[in-house]
CSV table of C-alpha atoms in Angstrom, one decimal:
chain,number,residue,atom,x,y,z
R,467,UNK,CA,-88.4,57.6,62.4
R,468,UNK,CA,-88.3,53.9,63.1
R,469,UNK,CA,-85.6,52.9,65.3
R,470,UNK,CA,-83.8,49.6,64.3
R,471,UNK,CA,-85.2,47.9,67.3
R,472,UNK,CA,-88.7,48.8,66.3
R,473,UNK,CA,-88.0,47.7,62.7
R,474,UNK,CA,-86.8,44.3,64.0
R,475,UNK,CA,-89.8,43.9,66.2
R,476,UNK,CA,-92.0,44.5,63.1
R,477,UNK,CA,-90.2,42.1,61.1
R,478,UNK,CA,-90.5,39.4,63.7
R,479,UNK,CA,-94.1,40.0,64.1
R,480,UNK,CA,-94.6,39.6,60.5
R,481,UNK,CA,-93.0,36.2,60.6
R,482,UNK,CA,-95.9,35.0,62.8
R,483,UNK,CA,-97.9,34.9,59.7
R,484,UNK,CA,-95.5,32.8,57.6
R,485,UNK,CA,-95.2,29.1,57.0
R,486,UNK,CA,-92.0,27.8,55.6
R,487,UNK,CA,-91.9,24.2,54.0
R,488,UNK,CA,-89.7,21.8,52.2
R,489,UNK,CA,-91.0,20.6,48.9
R,490,UNK,CA,-90.3,17.5,47.7
R,491,UNK,CA,-91.2,16.2,44.2
R,492,UNK,CA,-91.2,12.5,43.3
R,493,UNK,CA,-89.3,11.4,40.1
R,494,UNK,CA,-90.7,11.4,36.7
R,495,UNK,CA,-89.3,9.7,33.6
R,496,UNK,CA,-87.1,12.5,32.2
R,497,UNK,CA,-83.4,11.6,32.9
R,498,UNK,CA,-82.5,14.7,34.7
R,499,UNK,CA,-85.6,14.1,37.1
R,500,UNK,CA,-85.0,10.3,37.9
R,501,UNK,CA,-83.8,11.5,41.4
R,502,UNK,CA,-86.5,13.7,42.4
R,503,UNK,CA,-86.4,17.4,43.3
R,504,UNK,CA,-86.5,19.7,46.5
R,505,UNK,CA,-87.3,23.3,47.0
R,506,UNK,CA,-88.3,25.6,49.8
R,507,UNK,CA,-91.8,27.1,50.0
R,508,UNK,CA,-92.5,30.5,51.6
R,509,UNK,CA,-96.1,31.1,52.3
R,510,UNK,CA,-97.5,34.2,53.8
R,511,UNK,CA,-100.7,33.6,55.4
R,512,UNK,CA,-101.5,37.1,55.8
R,513,UNK,CA,-101.1,38.3,52.1
R,514,UNK,CA,-101.8,34.8,50.6
R,515,UNK,CA,-98.4,35.0,48.8
R,516,UNK,CA,-96.4,32.1,47.9
R,517,UNK,CA,-92.8,31.9,46.9
R,518,UNK,CA,-90.9,28.9,45.8
R,519,UNK,CA,-87.0,29.0,46.1
R,520,UNK,CA,-85.7,26.5,43.6
R,521,UNK,CA,-81.8,25.7,43.7
R,522,UNK,CA,-82.0,23.3,40.7
R,523,UNK,CA,-82.1,25.9,37.8
R,524,UNK,CA,-79.5,25.5,35.0
R,525,UNK,CA,-79.1,26.9,31.5
R,526,UNK,CA,-78.1,24.0,28.9
R,527,UNK,CA,-77.8,26.7,26.2
R,528,UNK,CA,-74.7,28.2,27.9
R,529,UNK,CA,-71.5,27.7,25.8
R,530,UNK,CA,-69.7,24.3,26.0
R,531,UNK,CA,-72.5,23.1,28.4
R,532,UNK,CA,-72.2,19.4,27.9
R,533,UNK,CA,-68.2,19.8,28.1
R,534,UNK,CA,-68.6,21.6,31.5
R,535,UNK,CA,-71.1,19.1,32.8
R,536,UNK,CA,-68.8,16.1,32.1
R,537,UNK,CA,-65.9,18.0,33.9
R,538,UNK,CA,-68.1,18.8,36.8
R,539,UNK,CA,-68.0,22.6,36.0
R,540,UNK,CA,-71.7,23.1,35.8
R,541,UNK,CA,-73.2,26.2,37.5
R,542,UNK,CA,-76.7,25.9,38.8
R,543,UNK,CA,-78.4,28.8,40.4
R,544,UNK,CA,-81.2,29.8,42.9
R,545,UNK,CA,-84.4,31.1,41.5
R,546,UNK,CA,-87.5,32.5,43.2
R,547,UNK,CA,-90.9,32.4,41.7
R,548,UNK,CA,-94.5,33.1,42.9
R,549,UNK,CA,-95.8,30.5,40.6
R,550,UNK,CA,-96.5,27.7,42.9
R,551,UNK,CA,-99.7,26.6,41.1
R,552,UNK,CA,-97.6,26.4,37.8
R,553,UNK,CA,-94.9,24.5,39.7
R,554,UNK,CA,-97.3,21.9,40.9
R,555,UNK,CA,-99.0,21.7,37.5
R,556,UNK,CA,-95.8,20.8,35.9
R,557,UNK,CA,-95.2,17.8,38.2
R,558,UNK,CA,-98.9,16.8,37.9
R,559,UNK,CA,-98.4,16.5,34.1
R,560,UNK,CA,-95.5,14.0,34.5
R,561,UNK,CA,-97.5,12.0,37.2
R,562,UNK,CA,-95.2,13.1,40.0
R,563,UNK,CA,-96.3,13.9,43.3
R,564,UNK,CA,-95.5,17.2,45.3
R,565,UNK,CA,-95.4,17.0,49.2
R,566,UNK,CA,-94.7,19.7,51.6
R,567,UNK,CA,-93.3,19.3,55.1
R,568,UNK,CA,-94.3,22.5,57.0
R,569,UNK,CA,-91.3,23.3,59.2
R,570,UNK,CA,-91.5,24.0,63.0
R,571,UNK,CA,-89.6,27.5,63.0
R,572,UNK,CA,-89.7,30.2,65.4
R,573,UNK,CA,-90.3,33.8,64.1
R,574,UNK,CA,-86.6,34.7,64.6
R,575,UNK,CA,-85.6,31.5,62.7
R,576,UNK,CA,-87.7,32.5,59.7
R,577,UNK,CA,-86.5,36.0,59.8
R,578,UNK,CA,-82.9,34.6,59.5
R,579,UNK,CA,-83.9,32.3,56.8
R,580,UNK,CA,-85.6,35.2,55.0
R,581,UNK,CA,-82.2,37.2,55.2
R,582,UNK,CA,-80.2,34.3,54.0
R,583,UNK,CA,-82.3,33.8,50.9
R,584,UNK,CA,-82.2,37.4,50.0
R,585,UNK,CA,-78.5,37.2,50.2
R,586,UNK,CA,-78.5,34.0,48.2
R,587,UNK,CA,-80.5,35.7,45.5
R,588,UNK,CA,-78.0,38.5,45.2
R,589,UNK,CA,-75.4,35.8,44.0
R,590,UNK,CA,-77.5,33.0,42.9
R,591,UNK,CA,-75.0,30.8,41.1
R,592,UNK,CA,-73.1,28.1,42.6
R,593,UNK,CA,-70.8,25.1,41.6
R,594,UNK,CA,-73.2,22.2,41.3
R,595,UNK,CA,-72.2,18.8,42.5
R,596,UNK,CA,-74.6,15.8,42.1
R,597,UNK,CA,-73.5,14.0,45.4
R,598,UNK,CA,-72.5,16.8,47.6
R,599,UNK,CA,-73.9,20.2,46.7
R,600,UNK,CA,-77.3,20.0,44.7
R,601,UNK,CA,-81.0,21.1,45.0
R,602,UNK,CA,-81.5,18.8,48.0
R,603,UNK,CA,-78.5,19.7,50.1
R,604,UNK,CA,-78.9,23.4,49.5
R,605,UNK,CA,-82.2,23.9,51.2
R,606,UNK,CA,-81.1,21.6,54.0
R,607,UNK,CA,-77.9,23.7,54.7
R,608,UNK,CA,-79.5,27.1,54.6
R,609,UNK,CA,-82.2,25.8,57.0
R,610,UNK,CA,-79.8,24.4,59.3
R,611,UNK,CA,-77.9,27.6,59.4
R,612,UNK,CA,-81.1,29.6,60.2
R,613,UNK,CA,-82.1,27.4,63.1
R,614,UNK,CA,-81.0,28.5,66.7
R,615,UNK,CA,-79.8,25.1,67.9
R,616,UNK,CA,-78.9,21.9,66.2
R,617,UNK,CA,-81.0,19.5,64.0
R,618,UNK,CA,-80.4,16.0,64.8
R,619,UNK,CA,-81.5,13.2,62.5
R,620,UNK,CA,-82.6,9.8,63.7
R,621,UNK,CA,-80.6,7.1,62.1
R,622,UNK,CA,-81.9,4.1,60.1
R,623,UNK,CA,-80.6,1.0,61.6
R,624,UNK,CA,-78.6,-1.4,59.2
R,625,UNK,CA,-79.1,1.2,56.5
R,626,UNK,CA,-75.9,2.4,54.9
R,627,UNK,CA,-75.9,1.8,51.0
R,628,UNK,CA,-73.4,3.1,48.6
R,629,UNK,CA,-73.9,5.9,46.3
R,630,UNK,CA,-74.2,3.4,43.4
R,631,UNK,CA,-77.0,1.5,45.2
R,632,UNK,CA,-78.8,4.6,45.8
R,633,UNK,CA,-78.7,5.7,42.2
R,634,UNK,CA,-79.7,2.0,41.3
R,635,UNK,CA,-82.8,2.6,43.3
R,636,UNK,CA,-83.7,5.6,41.2
R,637,UNK,CA,-83.0,4.1,37.7
R,638,UNK,CA,-84.2,0.5,38.2
R,639,UNK,CA,-86.8,1.1,35.5
R,640,UNK,CA,-84.3,2.9,33.2
R,641,UNK,CA,-81.5,0.4,32.4
R,642,UNK,CA,-79.6,2.7,30.0
R,643,UNK,CA,-79.4,5.5,32.5
R,644,UNK,CA,-78.0,3.0,35.1
R,645,UNK,CA,-75.6,1.5,32.7
R,646,UNK,CA,-74.3,5.1,31.7
R,647,UNK,CA,-74.0,5.9,35.5
R,648,UNK,CA,-72.1,2.8,36.4
R,649,UNK,CA,-69.9,3.2,33.5
R,650,UNK,CA,-68.8,6.7,34.6
R,651,UNK,CA,-68.7,6.1,38.3
R,652,UNK,CA,-65.5,4.8,40.0
R,653,UNK,CA,-64.5,3.2,43.3
R,654,UNK,CA,-65.5,6.2,45.3
R,655,UNK,CA,-69.2,5.4,44.6
R,656,UNK,CA,-69.0,1.9,46.2
R,657,UNK,CA,-68.1,3.2,49.6
R,658,UNK,CA,-70.8,3.1,52.3
R,659,UNK,CA,-72.6,6.5,52.7
R,660,UNK,CA,-73.2,8.4,55.9
R,661,UNK,CA,-76.6,9.7,56.8
R,662,UNK,CA,-75.8,13.3,55.8
R,663,UNK,CA,-74.3,12.0,52.4
R,664,UNK,CA,-77.6,10.2,51.7
R,665,UNK,CA,-79.4,13.4,51.8
R,666,UNK,CA,-78.4,14.1,48.3
R,667,UNK,CA,-81.5,12.5,47.2
R,668,UNK,CA,-84.8,14.3,48.0
R,669,UNK,CA,-86.8,11.3,49.3
R,670,UNK,CA,-84.0,10.5,51.7
R,671,UNK,CA,-83.9,14.1,52.9
R,672,UNK,CA,-87.8,14.1,53.3
R,673,UNK,CA,-87.6,11.0,55.4
R,674,UNK,CA,-84.8,12.5,57.6
R,675,UNK,CA,-86.9,15.6,58.2
R,676,UNK,CA,-89.9,13.5,59.2
R,677,UNK,CA,-87.6,12.0,62.0
R,678,UNK,CA,-85.6,15.1,62.8
R,679,UNK,CA,-85.5,16.9,66.1
R,680,UNK,CA,-84.2,20.4,66.8
R,681,UNK,CA,-82.3,20.7,70.0
R,682,UNK,CA,-82.1,24.4,71.3
R,683,UNK,CA,-79.3,25.9,73.1
R,684,UNK,CA,-81.3,25.9,76.3
R,685,UNK,CA,-81.8,22.0,75.8
R,686,UNK,CA,-85.4,22.2,74.7
R,687,UNK,CA,-86.5,19.9,72.0
R,688,UNK,CA,-89.0,20.1,69.2
R,689,UNK,CA,-89.9,18.2,66.0
R,690,UNK,CA,-88.5,19.7,62.9
R,691,UNK,CA,-91.6,19.0,60.9
R,692,UNK,CA,-95.1,20.4,62.0
R,693,UNK,CA,-97.2,18.5,59.4
R,694,UNK,CA,-97.3,17.2,55.9
R,695,UNK,CA,-99.2,18.8,53.0
R,696,UNK,CA,-99.8,16.9,49.7
R,697,UNK,CA,-100.1,19.5,46.9
R,698,UNK,CA,-100.2,16.9,44.1
R,699,UNK,CA,-100.9,13.4,44.7
R,700,UNK,CA,-99.0,10.6,43.0
R,701,UNK,CA,-100.3,10.1,39.5
R,702,UNK,CA,-99.7,7.8,36.6
R,703,UNK,CA,-96.3,8.4,35.2
R,704,UNK,CA,-96.0,9.7,31.7
R,705,UNK,CA,-94.5,7.0,29.4
R,706,UNK,CA,-91.2,7.6,27.6
R,707,UNK,CA,-89.8,5.8,24.5
R,708,UNK,CA,-86.3,4.4,24.8
R,709,UNK,CA,-83.9,1.9,23.0
R,710,UNK,CA,-85.8,-1.4,22.6
R,711,UNK,CA,-82.9,-3.6,23.8
R,712,UNK,CA,-81.6,-3.5,27.5
R,713,UNK,CA,-77.7,-3.0,27.9
R,714,UNK,CA,-77.4,-6.7,28.9
R,715,UNK,CA,-79.3,-7.9,25.9
R,716,UNK,CA,-77.0,-5.7,23.6
R,717,UNK,CA,-73.9,-7.0,25.4
R,718,UNK,CA,-74.9,-10.6,25.0
R,719,UNK,CA,-75.5,-10.2,21.3
R,720,UNK,CA,-72.0,-8.7,21.2
R,721,UNK,CA,-70.7,-11.7,23.0
R,722,UNK,CA,-72.7,-14.1,20.5
R,723,UNK,CA,-71.1,-12.2,17.6
R,724,UNK,CA,-67.6,-12.5,19.3
R,725,UNK,CA,-67.9,-16.4,19.7
R,726,UNK,CA,-69.4,-16.8,16.1
R,727,UNK,CA,-66.5,-14.7,14.6
R,728,UNK,CA,-63.9,-16.8,16.7
R,729,UNK,CA,-65.5,-19.9,15.4
R,730,UNK,CA,-65.6,-18.8,11.9
R,731,UNK,CA,-61.8,-17.8,12.1
R,732,UNK,CA,-60.9,-21.3,13.5
R,733,UNK,CA,-62.9,-23.2,10.8
R,734,UNK,CA,-61.7,-21.1,8.0
R,735,UNK,CA,-58.0,-20.8,9.3
R,736,UNK,CA,-58.1,-17.0,8.8
R,737,UNK,CA,-58.2,-13.8,11.0
R,738,UNK,CA,-60.8,-11.1,10.6
R,739,UNK,CA,-58.6,-8.0,11.4
R,740,UNK,CA,-61.4,-5.6,10.7
R,741,UNK,CA,-63.1,-7.0,13.8
R,742,UNK,CA,-60.2,-6.3,16.0
R,743,UNK,CA,-60.1,-2.7,14.5
R,744,UNK,CA,-63.6,-2.2,15.3
R,745,UNK,CA,-63.2,-3.5,19.0
R,746,UNK,CA,-60.1,-1.5,19.4
R,747,UNK,CA,-61.8,1.8,17.9
R,748,UNK,CA,-64.9,1.4,20.1
R,749,UNK,CA,-63.1,0.6,23.4
R,750,UNK,CA,-60.5,3.1,22.8
R,751,UNK,CA,-63.0,6.1,22.2
R,752,UNK,CA,-65.0,5.0,25.2
R,753,UNK,CA,-61.8,4.6,27.1
R,754,UNK,CA,-61.0,8.3,26.2
R,755,UNK,CA,-64.1,9.5,28.1
R,756,UNK,CA,-63.4,7.3,31.1
R,757,UNK,CA,-59.9,8.7,31.1
R,758,UNK,CA,-61.1,12.2,31.0
R,759,UNK,CA,-63.3,11.7,34.0
R,760,UNK,CA,-60.2,11.1,35.9
R,761,UNK,CA,-59.6,14.9,35.8
R,762,UNK,CA,-63.4,15.8,36.4
R,763,UNK,CA,-64.4,17.7,39.4
R,764,UNK,CA,-67.0,15.1,40.1
R,765,UNK,CA,-65.6,13.3,43.2
R,766,UNK,CA,-66.8,9.8,42.5
R,767,UNK,CA,-65.5,9.4,38.8
R,768,UNK,CA,-61.9,9.0,39.5
R,769,UNK,CA,-60.1,5.6,40.1
R,770,UNK,CA,-62.6,4.0,37.7
R,771,UNK,CA,-61.1,0.5,36.9
R,772,UNK,CA,-63.4,0.1,33.9
R,773,UNK,CA,-60.8,2.1,32.1
R,774,UNK,CA,-58.6,-1.2,32.0
R,775,UNK,CA,-61.2,-2.7,29.5
R,776,UNK,CA,-62.3,0.4,27.9
R,777,UNK,CA,-58.7,1.4,27.3
R,778,UNK,CA,-57.7,4.5,25.2
R,779,UNK,CA,-54.2,3.0,24.7
R,780,UNK,CA,-55.8,0.7,22.1
R,781,UNK,CA,-56.1,3.5,19.7
R,782,UNK,CA,-52.5,3.7,19.3
R,783,UNK,CA,-52.1,0.2,18.0
R,784,UNK,CA,-54.7,0.4,15.4
R,785,UNK,CA,-52.5,1.3,12.6
R,786,UNK,CA,-50.3,-1.8,13.2
R,787,UNK,CA,-53.4,-4.2,13.1
R,788,UNK,CA,-54.6,-2.4,9.9
R,789,UNK,CA,-51.2,-3.2,8.3
R,790,UNK,CA,-51.6,-6.7,9.7
R,791,UNK,CA,-48.4,-6.5,11.6
R,792,UNK,CA,-47.8,-8.3,14.8
R,793,UNK,CA,-48.3,-5.9,18.0
R,794,UNK,CA,-47.8,-6.2,21.6
R,795,UNK,CA,-51.2,-4.7,22.4
R,796,UNK,CA,-53.2,-8.0,22.7
R,797,UNK,CA,-50.5,-9.2,25.5
R,798,UNK,CA,-50.9,-5.8,27.1
R,799,UNK,CA,-54.6,-6.1,26.8
R,800,UNK,CA,-54.8,-9.6,28.4
R,801,UNK,CA,-52.9,-8.1,31.5
R,802,UNK,CA,-55.4,-5.2,31.7
R,803,UNK,CA,-58.4,-7.4,31.5
R,804,UNK,CA,-57.3,-9.9,34.1
R,805,UNK,CA,-56.5,-6.8,36.4
R,806,UNK,CA,-60.1,-5.7,35.6
R,807,UNK,CA,-61.6,-9.0,36.5
R,808,UNK,CA,-59.6,-8.9,39.8
R,809,UNK,CA,-60.8,-5.3,40.5
R,810,UNK,CA,-64.4,-6.5,40.5
R,811,UNK,CA,-63.8,-7.4,44.2
R,812,UNK,CA,-63.5,-3.7,44.9
R,813,UNK,CA,-65.8,-1.9,42.3
R,814,UNK,CA,-69.3,-2.6,41.2
R,815,UNK,CA,-69.1,-2.5,37.2
R,816,UNK,CA,-71.7,-1.5,34.9
R,817,UNK,CA,-74.0,-4.5,33.9
R,818,UNK,CA,-72.4,-6.8,31.4
R,819,UNK,CA,-69.0,-5.2,31.5
R,820,UNK,CA,-67.5,-8.5,32.8
R,821,UNK,CA,-68.9,-10.2,29.5
R,822,UNK,CA,-67.2,-7.5,27.4
R,823,UNK,CA,-63.9,-8.2,29.3
R,824,UNK,CA,-64.2,-12.0,28.6
R,825,UNK,CA,-64.9,-11.2,24.8
R,826,UNK,CA,-61.8,-9.1,24.7
R,827,UNK,CA,-59.9,-11.8,26.6
R,828,UNK,CA,-61.1,-14.3,23.7
R,829,UNK,CA,-59.6,-11.9,21.2
R,830,UNK,CA,-56.2,-11.9,23.2
R,831,UNK,CA,-56.1,-15.6,23.5
R,832,UNK,CA,-56.8,-15.9,19.7
R,833,UNK,CA,-53.9,-13.7,18.9
R,834,UNK,CA,-51.5,-15.4,21.3
R,835,UNK,CA,-52.2,-18.7,19.6
R,836,UNK,CA,-52.2,-16.9,16.0
R,837,UNK,CA,-50.9,-19.4,13.3
R,838,UNK,CA,-52.6,-17.8,10.3
């Protein structure tokens, strides 16, 4: 019969042949991968077996997936696989790199991590949150809990970007993704981040791990990372198609159409009511989405001042405009637009939204001086 102490000693001895690493995959051109990815790698040198623990698995086929994602109610799960080669081949096919930071863990810490991962696999699902609980923060958290001591991270001087600025860094070559993010994110996204908050991005977590130190309970210090291993070097990104016009160019074309219509109305002494209906319908429907995000579990989508321009209230006044009756909407809209422009002092809006606001202000001015 094996005593518990003996079993514990045997388990600890087995950990001497185990290496644990943080895998960091660079971004590729799919929208869901613009921010990179992290996972844990468990490598048993004695048996040659590899395990990849991935907290970024989701099932888009689940009922109401899109609705739940919008409302911040998406459940991700932990998945363990032995297919490290297939994992690397997938990222190689997209031109992404896969780097591993082999961690400086004691046998006891590896055993604690092993037990924690086994416990996670029994209840693998968790409520995903893009900024605060994702595939990057989960590996960090379980590692920190397994370490006997405290992990301290070296700060970067004068580096305190906002969440929005960090996302812009990832979407600079994807203008429509950047525009969509900026449209949905509110005031919370424009606050300076802490170092821990910045670790929601895998590349930032990797940098922090490289410069991290483990301080033991006895005051001893050791680097968190032993060495780097490049499993897949950075390749040529796979090109992706997209809408040929950027958001800014599209909005400038809209502005040109708004000015042309205003000039036409002035010269012909008429008013094109269908243009007002179109603007009210488009901004109203978009405003419904922004208003809905106020009730989302995503922490950075509430208090979004862009709802003043993309205003769902405009839908209520469309029947009056169709009947060509005078309505108070355009006076209200003028107030909302002016508040929106003042709000730019606190919130960084999606590219071109100020131009959209000025075009709507032009319509309000035309109706205020309506003589036709």
